[in-house]
Coordinates of C-alpha atoms in Angstrom, one line a residue:
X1 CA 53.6 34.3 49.1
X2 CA 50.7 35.3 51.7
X3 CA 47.3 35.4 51.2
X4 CA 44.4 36.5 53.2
X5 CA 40.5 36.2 52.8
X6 CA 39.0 39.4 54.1
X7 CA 35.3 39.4 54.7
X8 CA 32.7 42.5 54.5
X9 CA 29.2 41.6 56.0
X10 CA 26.4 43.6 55.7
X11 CA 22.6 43.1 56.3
X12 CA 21.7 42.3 52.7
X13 CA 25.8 40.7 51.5
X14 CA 28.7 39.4 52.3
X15 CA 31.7 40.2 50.7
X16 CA 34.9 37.9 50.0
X17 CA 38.0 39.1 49.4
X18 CA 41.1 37.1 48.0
X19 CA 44.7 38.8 48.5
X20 CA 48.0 37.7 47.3
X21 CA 50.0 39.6 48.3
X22 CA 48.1 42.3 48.9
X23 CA 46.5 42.5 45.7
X24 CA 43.1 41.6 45.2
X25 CA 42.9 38.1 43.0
X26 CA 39.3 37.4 43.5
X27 CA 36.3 39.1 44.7
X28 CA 32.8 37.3 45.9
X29 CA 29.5 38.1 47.3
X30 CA 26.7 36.0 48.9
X31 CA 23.6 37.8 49.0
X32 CA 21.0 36.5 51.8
X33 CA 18.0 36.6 48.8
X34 CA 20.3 34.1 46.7
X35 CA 18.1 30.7 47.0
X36 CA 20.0 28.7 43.9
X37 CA 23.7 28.5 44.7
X38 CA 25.9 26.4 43.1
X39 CA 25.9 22.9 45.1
X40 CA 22.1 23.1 46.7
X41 CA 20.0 20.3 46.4
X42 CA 16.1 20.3 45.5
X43 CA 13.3 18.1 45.7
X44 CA 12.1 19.1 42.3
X45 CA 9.1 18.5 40.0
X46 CA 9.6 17.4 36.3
X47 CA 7.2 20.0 34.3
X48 CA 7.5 18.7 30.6
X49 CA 10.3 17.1 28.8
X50 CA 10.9 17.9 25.4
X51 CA 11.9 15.0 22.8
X52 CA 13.2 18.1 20.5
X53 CA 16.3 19.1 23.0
X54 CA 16.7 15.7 25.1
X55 CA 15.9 18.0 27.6
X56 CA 13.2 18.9 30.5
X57 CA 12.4 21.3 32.1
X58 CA 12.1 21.9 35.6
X59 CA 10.2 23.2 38.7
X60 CA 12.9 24.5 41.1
X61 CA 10.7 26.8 42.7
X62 CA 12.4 29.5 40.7
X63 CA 10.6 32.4 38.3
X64 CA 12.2 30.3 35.6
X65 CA 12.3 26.6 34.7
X66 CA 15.6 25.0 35.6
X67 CA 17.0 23.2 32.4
X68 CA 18.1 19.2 32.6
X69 CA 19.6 17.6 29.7
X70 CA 19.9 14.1 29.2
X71 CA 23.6 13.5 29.8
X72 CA 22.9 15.4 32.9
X73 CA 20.5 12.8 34.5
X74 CA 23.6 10.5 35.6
X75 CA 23.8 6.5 34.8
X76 CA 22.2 5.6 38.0
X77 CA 19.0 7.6 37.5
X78 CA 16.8 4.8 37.7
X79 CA 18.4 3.4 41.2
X80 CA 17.9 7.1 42.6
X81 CA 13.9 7.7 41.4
X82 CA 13.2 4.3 43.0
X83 CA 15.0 5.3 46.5
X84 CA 13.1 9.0 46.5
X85 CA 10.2 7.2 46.4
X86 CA 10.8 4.0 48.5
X87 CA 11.8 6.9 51.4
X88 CA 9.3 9.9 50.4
X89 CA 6.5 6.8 51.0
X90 CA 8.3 5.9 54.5
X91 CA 9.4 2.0 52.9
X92 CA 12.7 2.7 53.5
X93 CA 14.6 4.1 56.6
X94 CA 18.1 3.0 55.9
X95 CA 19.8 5.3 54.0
X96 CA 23.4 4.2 53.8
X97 CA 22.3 2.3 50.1
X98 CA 24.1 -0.8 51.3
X99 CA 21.6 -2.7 50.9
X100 CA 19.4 -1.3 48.6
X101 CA 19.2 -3.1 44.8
X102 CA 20.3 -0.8 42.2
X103 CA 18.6 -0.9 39.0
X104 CA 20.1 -0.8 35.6
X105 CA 22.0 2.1 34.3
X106 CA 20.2 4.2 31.4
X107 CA 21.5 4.7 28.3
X108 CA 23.7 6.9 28.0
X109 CA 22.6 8.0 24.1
X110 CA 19.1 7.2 25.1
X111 CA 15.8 9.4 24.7
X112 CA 14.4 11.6 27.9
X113 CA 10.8 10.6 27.5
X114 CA 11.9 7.0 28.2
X115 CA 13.4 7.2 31.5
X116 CA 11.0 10.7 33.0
X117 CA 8.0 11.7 33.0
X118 CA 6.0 15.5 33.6
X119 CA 5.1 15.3 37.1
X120 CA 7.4 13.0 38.6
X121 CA 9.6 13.7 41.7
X122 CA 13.7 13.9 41.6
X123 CA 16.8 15.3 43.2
X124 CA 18.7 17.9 41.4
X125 CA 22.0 19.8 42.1
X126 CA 22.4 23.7 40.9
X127 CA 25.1 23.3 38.7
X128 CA 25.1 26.8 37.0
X129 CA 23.2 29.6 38.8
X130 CA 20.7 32.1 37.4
X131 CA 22.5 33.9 35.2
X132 CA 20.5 37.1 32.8
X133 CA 17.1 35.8 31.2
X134 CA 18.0 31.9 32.3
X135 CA 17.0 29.6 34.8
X136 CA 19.5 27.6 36.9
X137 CA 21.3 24.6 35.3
X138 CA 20.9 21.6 37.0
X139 CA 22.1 18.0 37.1
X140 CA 20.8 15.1 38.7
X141 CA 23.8 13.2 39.5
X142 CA 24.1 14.2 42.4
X143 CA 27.5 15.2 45.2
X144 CA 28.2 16.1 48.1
X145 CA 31.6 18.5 48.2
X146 CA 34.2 18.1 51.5
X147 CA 37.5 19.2 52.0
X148 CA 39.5 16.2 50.7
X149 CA 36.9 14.3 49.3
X150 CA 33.6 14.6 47.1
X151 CA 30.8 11.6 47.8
X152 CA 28.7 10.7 44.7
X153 CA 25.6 8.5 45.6
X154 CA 24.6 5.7 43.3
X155 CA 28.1 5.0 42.3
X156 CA 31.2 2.7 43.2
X157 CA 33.6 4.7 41.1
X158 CA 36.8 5.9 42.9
X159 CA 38.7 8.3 41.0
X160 CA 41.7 11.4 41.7
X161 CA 42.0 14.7 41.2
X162 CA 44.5 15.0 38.0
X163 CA 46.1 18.0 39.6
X164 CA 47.9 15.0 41.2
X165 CA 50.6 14.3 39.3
X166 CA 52.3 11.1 41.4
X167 CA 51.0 7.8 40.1
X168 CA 52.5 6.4 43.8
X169 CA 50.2 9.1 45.3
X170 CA 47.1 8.6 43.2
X171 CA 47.2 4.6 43.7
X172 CA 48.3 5.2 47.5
X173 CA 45.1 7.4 47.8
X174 CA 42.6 4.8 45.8
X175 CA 43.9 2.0 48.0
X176 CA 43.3 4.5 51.2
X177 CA 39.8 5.2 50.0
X178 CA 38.5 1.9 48.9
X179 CA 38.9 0.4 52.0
X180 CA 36.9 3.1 53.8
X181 CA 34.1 3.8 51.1
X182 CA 30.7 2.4 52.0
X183 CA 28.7 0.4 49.7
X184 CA 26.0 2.5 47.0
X185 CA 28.8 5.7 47.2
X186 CA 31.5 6.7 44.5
X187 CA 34.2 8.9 45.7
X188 CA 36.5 11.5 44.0
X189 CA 39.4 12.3 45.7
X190 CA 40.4 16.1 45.3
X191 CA 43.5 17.7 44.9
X192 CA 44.1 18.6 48.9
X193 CA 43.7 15.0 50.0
X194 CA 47.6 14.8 48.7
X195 CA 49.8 13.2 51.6
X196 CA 46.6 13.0 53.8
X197 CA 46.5 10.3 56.3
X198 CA 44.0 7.6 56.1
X199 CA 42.3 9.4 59.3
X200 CA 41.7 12.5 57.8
X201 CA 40.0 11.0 54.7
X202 CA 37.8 9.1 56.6
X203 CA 37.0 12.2 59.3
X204 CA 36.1 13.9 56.0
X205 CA 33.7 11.0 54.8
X206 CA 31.5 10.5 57.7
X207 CA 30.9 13.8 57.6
X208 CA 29.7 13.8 54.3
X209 CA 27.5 10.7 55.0
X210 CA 26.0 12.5 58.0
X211 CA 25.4 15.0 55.8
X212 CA 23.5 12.8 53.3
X213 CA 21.4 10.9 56.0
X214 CA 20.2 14.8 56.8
X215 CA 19.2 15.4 53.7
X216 CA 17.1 11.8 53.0
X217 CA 15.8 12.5 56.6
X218 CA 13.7 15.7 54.9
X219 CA 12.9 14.0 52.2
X220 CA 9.8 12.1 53.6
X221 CA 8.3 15.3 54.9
X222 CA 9.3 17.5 52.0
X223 CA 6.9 19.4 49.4
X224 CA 8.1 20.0 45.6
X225 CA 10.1 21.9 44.8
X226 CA 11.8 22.5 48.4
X227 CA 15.3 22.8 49.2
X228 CA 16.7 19.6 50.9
X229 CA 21.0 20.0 51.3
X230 CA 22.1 23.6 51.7
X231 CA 25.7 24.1 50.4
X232 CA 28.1 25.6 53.2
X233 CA 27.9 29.5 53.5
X234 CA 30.1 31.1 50.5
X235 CA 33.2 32.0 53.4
X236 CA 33.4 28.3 54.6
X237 CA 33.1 27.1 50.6
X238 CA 36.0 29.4 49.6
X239 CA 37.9 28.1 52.6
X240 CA 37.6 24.5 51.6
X241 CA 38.1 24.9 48.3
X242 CA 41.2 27.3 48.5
X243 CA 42.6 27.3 52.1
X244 CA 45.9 25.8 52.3
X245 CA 49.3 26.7 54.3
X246 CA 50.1 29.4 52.4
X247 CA 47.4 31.5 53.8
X248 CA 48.7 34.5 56.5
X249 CA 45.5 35.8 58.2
X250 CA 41.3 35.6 57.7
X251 CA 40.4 38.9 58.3
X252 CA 36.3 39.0 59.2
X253 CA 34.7 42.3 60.5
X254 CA 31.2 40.6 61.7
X255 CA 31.6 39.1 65.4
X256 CA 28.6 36.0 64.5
X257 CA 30.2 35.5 61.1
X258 CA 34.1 35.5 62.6
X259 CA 32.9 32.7 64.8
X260 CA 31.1 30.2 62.0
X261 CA 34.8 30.9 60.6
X262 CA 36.7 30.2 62.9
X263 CA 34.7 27.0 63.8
X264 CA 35.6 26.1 60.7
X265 CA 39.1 26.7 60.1
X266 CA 39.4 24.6 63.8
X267 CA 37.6 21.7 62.2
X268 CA 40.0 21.8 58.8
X269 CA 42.6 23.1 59.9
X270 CA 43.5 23.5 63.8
X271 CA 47.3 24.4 63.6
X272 CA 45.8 27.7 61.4
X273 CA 43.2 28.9 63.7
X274 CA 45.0 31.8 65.8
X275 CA 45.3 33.6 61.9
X276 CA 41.4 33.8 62.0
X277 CA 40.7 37.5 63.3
X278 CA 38.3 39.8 64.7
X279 CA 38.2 43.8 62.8
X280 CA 36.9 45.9 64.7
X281 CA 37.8 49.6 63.5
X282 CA 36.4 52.8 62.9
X283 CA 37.8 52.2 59.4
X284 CA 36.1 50.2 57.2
X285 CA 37.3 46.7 56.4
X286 CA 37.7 47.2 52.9
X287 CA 39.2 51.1 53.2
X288 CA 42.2 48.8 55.4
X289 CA 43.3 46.6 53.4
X290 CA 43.1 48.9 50.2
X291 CA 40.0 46.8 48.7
X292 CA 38.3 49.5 47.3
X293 CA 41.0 51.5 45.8
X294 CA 41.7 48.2 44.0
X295 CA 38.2 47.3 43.2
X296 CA 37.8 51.0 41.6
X297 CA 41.1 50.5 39.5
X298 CA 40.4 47.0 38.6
X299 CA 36.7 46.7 37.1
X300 CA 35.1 48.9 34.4
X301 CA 36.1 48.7 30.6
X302 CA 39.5 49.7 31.2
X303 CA 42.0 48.5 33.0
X304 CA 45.0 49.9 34.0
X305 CA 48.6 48.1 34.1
X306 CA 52.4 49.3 35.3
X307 CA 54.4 51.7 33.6
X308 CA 50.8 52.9 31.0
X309 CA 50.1 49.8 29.6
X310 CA 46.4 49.0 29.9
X311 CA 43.8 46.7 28.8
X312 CA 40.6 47.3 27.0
X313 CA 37.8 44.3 28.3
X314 CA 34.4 44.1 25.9
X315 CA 31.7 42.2 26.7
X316 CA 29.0 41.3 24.5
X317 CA 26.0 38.5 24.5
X318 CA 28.1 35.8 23.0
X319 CA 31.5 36.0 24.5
X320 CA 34.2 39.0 26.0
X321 CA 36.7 40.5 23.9
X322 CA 40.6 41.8 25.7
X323 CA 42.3 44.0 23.6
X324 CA 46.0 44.9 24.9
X325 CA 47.7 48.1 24.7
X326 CA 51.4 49.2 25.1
X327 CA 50.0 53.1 25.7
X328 CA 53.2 55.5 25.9
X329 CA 54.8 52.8 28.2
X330 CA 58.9 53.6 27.7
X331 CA 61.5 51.2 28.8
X332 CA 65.2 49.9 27.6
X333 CA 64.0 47.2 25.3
X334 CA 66.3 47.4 22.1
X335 CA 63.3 46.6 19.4
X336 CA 59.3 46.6 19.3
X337 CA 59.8 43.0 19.3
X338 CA 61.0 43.1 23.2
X339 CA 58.7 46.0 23.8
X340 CA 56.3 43.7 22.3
X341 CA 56.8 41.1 24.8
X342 CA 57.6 42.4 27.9
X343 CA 53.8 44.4 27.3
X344 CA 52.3 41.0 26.6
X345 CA 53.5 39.1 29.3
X346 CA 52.7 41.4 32.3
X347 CA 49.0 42.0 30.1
X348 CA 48.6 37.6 30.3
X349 CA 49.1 37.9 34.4
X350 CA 46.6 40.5 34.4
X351 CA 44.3 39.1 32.1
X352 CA 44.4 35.8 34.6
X353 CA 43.8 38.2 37.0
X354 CA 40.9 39.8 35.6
X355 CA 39.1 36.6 34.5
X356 CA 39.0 35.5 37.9
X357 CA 38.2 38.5 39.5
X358 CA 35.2 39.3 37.7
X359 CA 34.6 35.7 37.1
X360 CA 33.8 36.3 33.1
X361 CA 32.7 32.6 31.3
X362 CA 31.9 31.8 28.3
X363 CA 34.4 32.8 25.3
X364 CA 37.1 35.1 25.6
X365 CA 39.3 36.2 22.8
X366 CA 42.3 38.4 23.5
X367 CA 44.3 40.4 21.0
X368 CA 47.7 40.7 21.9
X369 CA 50.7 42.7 20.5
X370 CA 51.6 40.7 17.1
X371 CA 54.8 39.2 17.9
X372 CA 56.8 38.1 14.8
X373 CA 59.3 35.5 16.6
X374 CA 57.7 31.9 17.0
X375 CA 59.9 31.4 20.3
X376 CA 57.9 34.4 22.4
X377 CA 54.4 33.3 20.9
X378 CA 55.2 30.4 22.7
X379 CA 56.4 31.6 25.6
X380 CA 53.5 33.8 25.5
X381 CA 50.8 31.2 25.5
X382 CA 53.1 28.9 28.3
X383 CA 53.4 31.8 30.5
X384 CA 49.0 32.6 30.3
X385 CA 48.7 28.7 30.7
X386 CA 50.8 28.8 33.9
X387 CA 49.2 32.3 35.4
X388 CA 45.6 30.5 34.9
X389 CA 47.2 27.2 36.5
X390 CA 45.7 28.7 40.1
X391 CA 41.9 29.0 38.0
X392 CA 39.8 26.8 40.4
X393 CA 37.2 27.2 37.3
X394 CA 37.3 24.9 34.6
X395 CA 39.0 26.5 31.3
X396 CA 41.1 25.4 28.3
X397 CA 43.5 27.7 26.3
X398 CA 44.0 27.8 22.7
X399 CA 47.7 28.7 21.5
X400 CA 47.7 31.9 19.0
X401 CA 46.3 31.8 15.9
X402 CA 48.0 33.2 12.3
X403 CA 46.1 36.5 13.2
X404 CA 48.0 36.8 17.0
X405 CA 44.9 36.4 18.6
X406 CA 44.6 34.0 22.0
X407 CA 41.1 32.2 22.8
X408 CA 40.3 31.3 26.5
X409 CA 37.0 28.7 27.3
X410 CA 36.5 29.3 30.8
X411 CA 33.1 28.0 33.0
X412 CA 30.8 30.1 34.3
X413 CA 28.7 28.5 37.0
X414 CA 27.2 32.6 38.3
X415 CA 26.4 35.8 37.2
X416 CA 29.9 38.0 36.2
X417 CA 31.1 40.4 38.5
X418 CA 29.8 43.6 37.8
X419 CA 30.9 46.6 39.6
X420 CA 30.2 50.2 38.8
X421 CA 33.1 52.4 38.5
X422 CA 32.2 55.6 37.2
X423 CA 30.3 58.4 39.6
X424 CA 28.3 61.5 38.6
X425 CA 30.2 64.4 37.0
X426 CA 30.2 67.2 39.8
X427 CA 30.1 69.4 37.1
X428 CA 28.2 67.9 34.6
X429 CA 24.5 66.6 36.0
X430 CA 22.9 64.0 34.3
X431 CA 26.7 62.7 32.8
X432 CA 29.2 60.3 34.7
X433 CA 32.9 60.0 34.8
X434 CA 35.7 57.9 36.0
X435 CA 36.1 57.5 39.9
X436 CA 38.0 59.9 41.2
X437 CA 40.8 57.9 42.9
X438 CA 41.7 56.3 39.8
X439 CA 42.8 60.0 38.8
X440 CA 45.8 59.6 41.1
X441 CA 47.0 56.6 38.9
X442 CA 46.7 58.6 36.3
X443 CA 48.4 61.4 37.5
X444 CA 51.3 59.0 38.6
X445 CA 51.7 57.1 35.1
X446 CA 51.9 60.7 33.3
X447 CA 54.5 62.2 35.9
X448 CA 57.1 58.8 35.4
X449 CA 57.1 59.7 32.3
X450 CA 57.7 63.2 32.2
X451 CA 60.4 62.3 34.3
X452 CA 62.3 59.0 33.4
X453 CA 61.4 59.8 29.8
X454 CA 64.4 61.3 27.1
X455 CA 63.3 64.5 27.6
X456 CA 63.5 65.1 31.1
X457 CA 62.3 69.2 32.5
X458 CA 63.6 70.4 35.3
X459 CA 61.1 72.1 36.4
X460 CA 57.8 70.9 36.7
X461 CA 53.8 72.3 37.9
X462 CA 51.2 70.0 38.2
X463 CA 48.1 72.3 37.3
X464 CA 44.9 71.0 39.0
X465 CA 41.4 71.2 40.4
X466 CA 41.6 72.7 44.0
X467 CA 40.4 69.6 45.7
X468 CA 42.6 67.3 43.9
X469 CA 45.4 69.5 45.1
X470 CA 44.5 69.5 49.0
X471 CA 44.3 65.6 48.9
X472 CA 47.9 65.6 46.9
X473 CA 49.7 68.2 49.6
X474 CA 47.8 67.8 52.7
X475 CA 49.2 64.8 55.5
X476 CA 52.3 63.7 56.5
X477 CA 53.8 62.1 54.6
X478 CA 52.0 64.2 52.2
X479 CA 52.0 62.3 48.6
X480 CA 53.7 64.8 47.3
X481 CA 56.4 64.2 49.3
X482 CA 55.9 60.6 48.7
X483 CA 56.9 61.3 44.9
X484 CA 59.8 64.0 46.0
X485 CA 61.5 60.9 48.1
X486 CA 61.1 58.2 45.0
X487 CA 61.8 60.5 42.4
X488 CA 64.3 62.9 44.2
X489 CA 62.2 65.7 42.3
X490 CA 59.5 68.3 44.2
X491 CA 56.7 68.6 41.7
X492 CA 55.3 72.3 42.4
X493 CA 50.8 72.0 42.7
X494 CA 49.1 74.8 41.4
X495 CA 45.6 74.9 42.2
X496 CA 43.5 75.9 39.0
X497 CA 39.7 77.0 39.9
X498 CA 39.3 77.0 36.4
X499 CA 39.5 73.4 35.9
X500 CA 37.3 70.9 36.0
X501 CA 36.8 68.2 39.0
X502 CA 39.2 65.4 37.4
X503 CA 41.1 68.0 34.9
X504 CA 45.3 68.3 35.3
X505 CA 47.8 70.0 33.2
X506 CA 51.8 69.5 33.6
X507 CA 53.7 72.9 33.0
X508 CA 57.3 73.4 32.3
X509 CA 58.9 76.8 34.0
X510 CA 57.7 79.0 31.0
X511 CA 54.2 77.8 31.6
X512 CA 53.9 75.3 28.4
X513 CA 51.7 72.8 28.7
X514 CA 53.9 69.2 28.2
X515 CA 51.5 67.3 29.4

């Protein structure tokens, strides 16, 4: 399986790209006005908590109070406001924590107005970013993210990913890390760190604890709220969290950006660096690697699956609603039953697909094909469970209920993907309609029909606007010719001016419309 990161810059984004196998599994963006991503760490100001929600609220420096709940404020609460204000004051100039005195854990059922108070100084972490009328989430337990390893201050907790499913591994990597953790820090160990050597882990932990000593270093000289620890840039975060062998080529079209990459890739992973490359091409980045045909196919409220079967996504305030439909697809299958099944498991891949690409949260409840036999339901919900397996967000899956329907709990830490599909009618101002290139799809689901279907013509026209009809025939290979040499037919195009912009008709030889 090959994968590849391809990355768009422009002046106000960048743009991530995640193929497998050439088709598009996730999509990002980093926009340079974005001042709360996920993992940053403020200096913030307590502005009032509220006894009501065991909650405060929180100067961030954004439009909008950040929100901190109690059981977000972390045992070790007291131990941290002590050493913000031991080093904002200049007392203390050792940060390693070895020997500073920790204080008591809170309560971990206790009230907020016992342990805060409006006004007071405190590190928080963006946990969930702006996302429509809200202000950030935050958290005050605080951590620091690296490739094999997350540091927690305030803690002595060592604990493993539980993607890691070798108890010999999981004890062998405890061992490997308690006798390299430094006194005052907790340390999970993530998923990657599997068959690490003991070198590597502890590479990876000084440079987390460099990174912490940066970050107290501000702290004596910083204003609230202010940013103190700056998560890495979006392309070097997807790369540590996602980067493994598999991974074929890094495709990066801005020269300063391809080198922060490549940097980076050296650092993590050396053997990999030559796949790190340089586009530069008349042709866009995106056009290339057939990212925007995909992107135009794959968001909007329908979405479009082999052979006519499609899915219809929803979205409303509280949660996202998938509802999955066979269309006119024809196959072999004996029974509705098998038709049933065969629709529903290529719909659960694309669903996994979908979630992560647009990166929907919250709820989701999809309606699939009622199945009557217990053995597919089952298979069914196994087969969803092991599509989402490669989900780096958090989500939990809920076999069907009596009424066939599948609900998905899935985290959303930013704002959905939202990408615009339709364009303005040419011949409508004022009105919109689907992008043209998904007319092509179209066009193709219709004609494999007409021609693998029971009743097969002989003869057919493709009756169509005059534009559509110069991209179908013009080029060699023309994709005309492309269909003649896959389905050993040559479909006759009859320009129409008559018709409208995305407007097709297939004719038989006496001229009747059959589709």
């Amino acid at each position: 399986m090959n994968r590849e990161l391809i990355v768009r810059s422009s002046s106000q984004a960048v743009d991530f790209a995640l193929l497998k196998d050439g088709k598009l599994t996730e999509l990002h963006k980093e926009e340079s006005s974005n001042d709360f991503s996920v993992g940053d760490i403020f200096l913030a100001k307590i502005r009032k908590p509220v006894t009501g929600l065991n909650a405060a609220f929180v100067n961030v420096g954004y439009e909008k109070d950040a929100f901190l709940h109690y059981h977000d404020l972390g045992p070790q609460l007291s131990s941290m406001l002590k050493f913000i204000k031991q080093v904002s004051s200049g007392k203390l100039q050792d940060y390693s924590l070895k020997n500073f005195p920790f204080e008591t854990d809170i309560d971990k059922n206790g009230v907020i107005t016992d342990v805060i108070k409006a006004n007071q100084s405190l590190l928080v972490q963006i946990v969930k970013e702006p996302i429509s009328t809200k202000g950030p989430r935050i958290s005050s337990e605080l951590s620091i993210a690296g490739r094999y390893l997350v540091m927690v201050p305030f803690s002595d907790r060592v604990s493993v990913s539980q993607k890691i499913a070798s108890k010999e591994e999981k004890d062998r990597l405890k061992r490997l890390v308690r006798s390299i953790k430094p006194k005052g820090f907790g340390v999970i160990i993530r998923t990657v760190a599997e068959g690490q050597k003991v070198a590597e882990l502890d590479k990876d932990l000084e440079n987390l604890l460099n990174k912490w000593t940066a970050m107290c270093k501000k702290l004596n000289r910083a204003q609230t709220p202010s940013k103190v620890f700056v998560e890495l840039n979006r392309a070097s975060s997807i790369l540590r969290d996602v980067f493994n062998d598999s991974y074929t080529g890094i495709h990066v079209d801005d020269l300063t950006l391809y080198n922060e990459v490549k940097e980076y890739v050296a650092e993590i992973a050396p053997d990999k660096e030559n796949i790190v490359k340089h586009y530069d091409s008349s042709v866009p980045i995106f056009e290339k690697f057939g990212i925007e045909r995909q992107i135009k196919t794959s968001f909007g409220r329908t979405a479009t699956m082999s052979k006519g079967a499609y899915l219809i996504i929803e979205h409303t305030e509280a949660l996202h609603v998938v509802d999955v439909n066979s269309g006119n697809r024809s196959n072999k299958a004996k029974n509705q039953e098998d038709t049933a099944l065969e629709v529903n498991l290529l719909a659960a891949t694309e669903i996994a697909r979908q979630l992560r690409l647009r990166d929907m949260g919250g709820i989701i409840v999809v309606d699939f094909i009622d199945m009557v036999k217990a053995q597919h339901r089952k298979r069914l919900f196994e087969h969803l469970r092991d599509e989402m397996s490669d989900d780096r967000a958090k989500h939990k899956i809920l076999p069907p209920s009596k009424f066939g329907l599948i609900q998905i709990t899935r985290q959303r830490v930013r704002p959905e993907m939202n990408i615009k599909t339709t364009e303005e009618d040419p011949n409508n101002a004022g009105k919109e309609v689907e992008a043209p290139i998904v007319l092509i799809d179209k066009i193709i689901v219709d004609l494999e029909k007409l021609l693998k279907g029971p009743a097969k013509d002989n003869s057919i026209t493709l009756n169509i606007h005059p534009f559509i009809a110069a991209y179908i025939t013009k080029g060699f290979p023309s994709m005309r010719t492309k269909w003649f040499l896959e389905y050993k037919r040559w479909i006759k195009i009859q320009p129409r001016d008559a018709y409208t912009y995305l407007e097709y008709r297939f004719k038989n030889k006496d001229g009747k419309t059959i589709y």
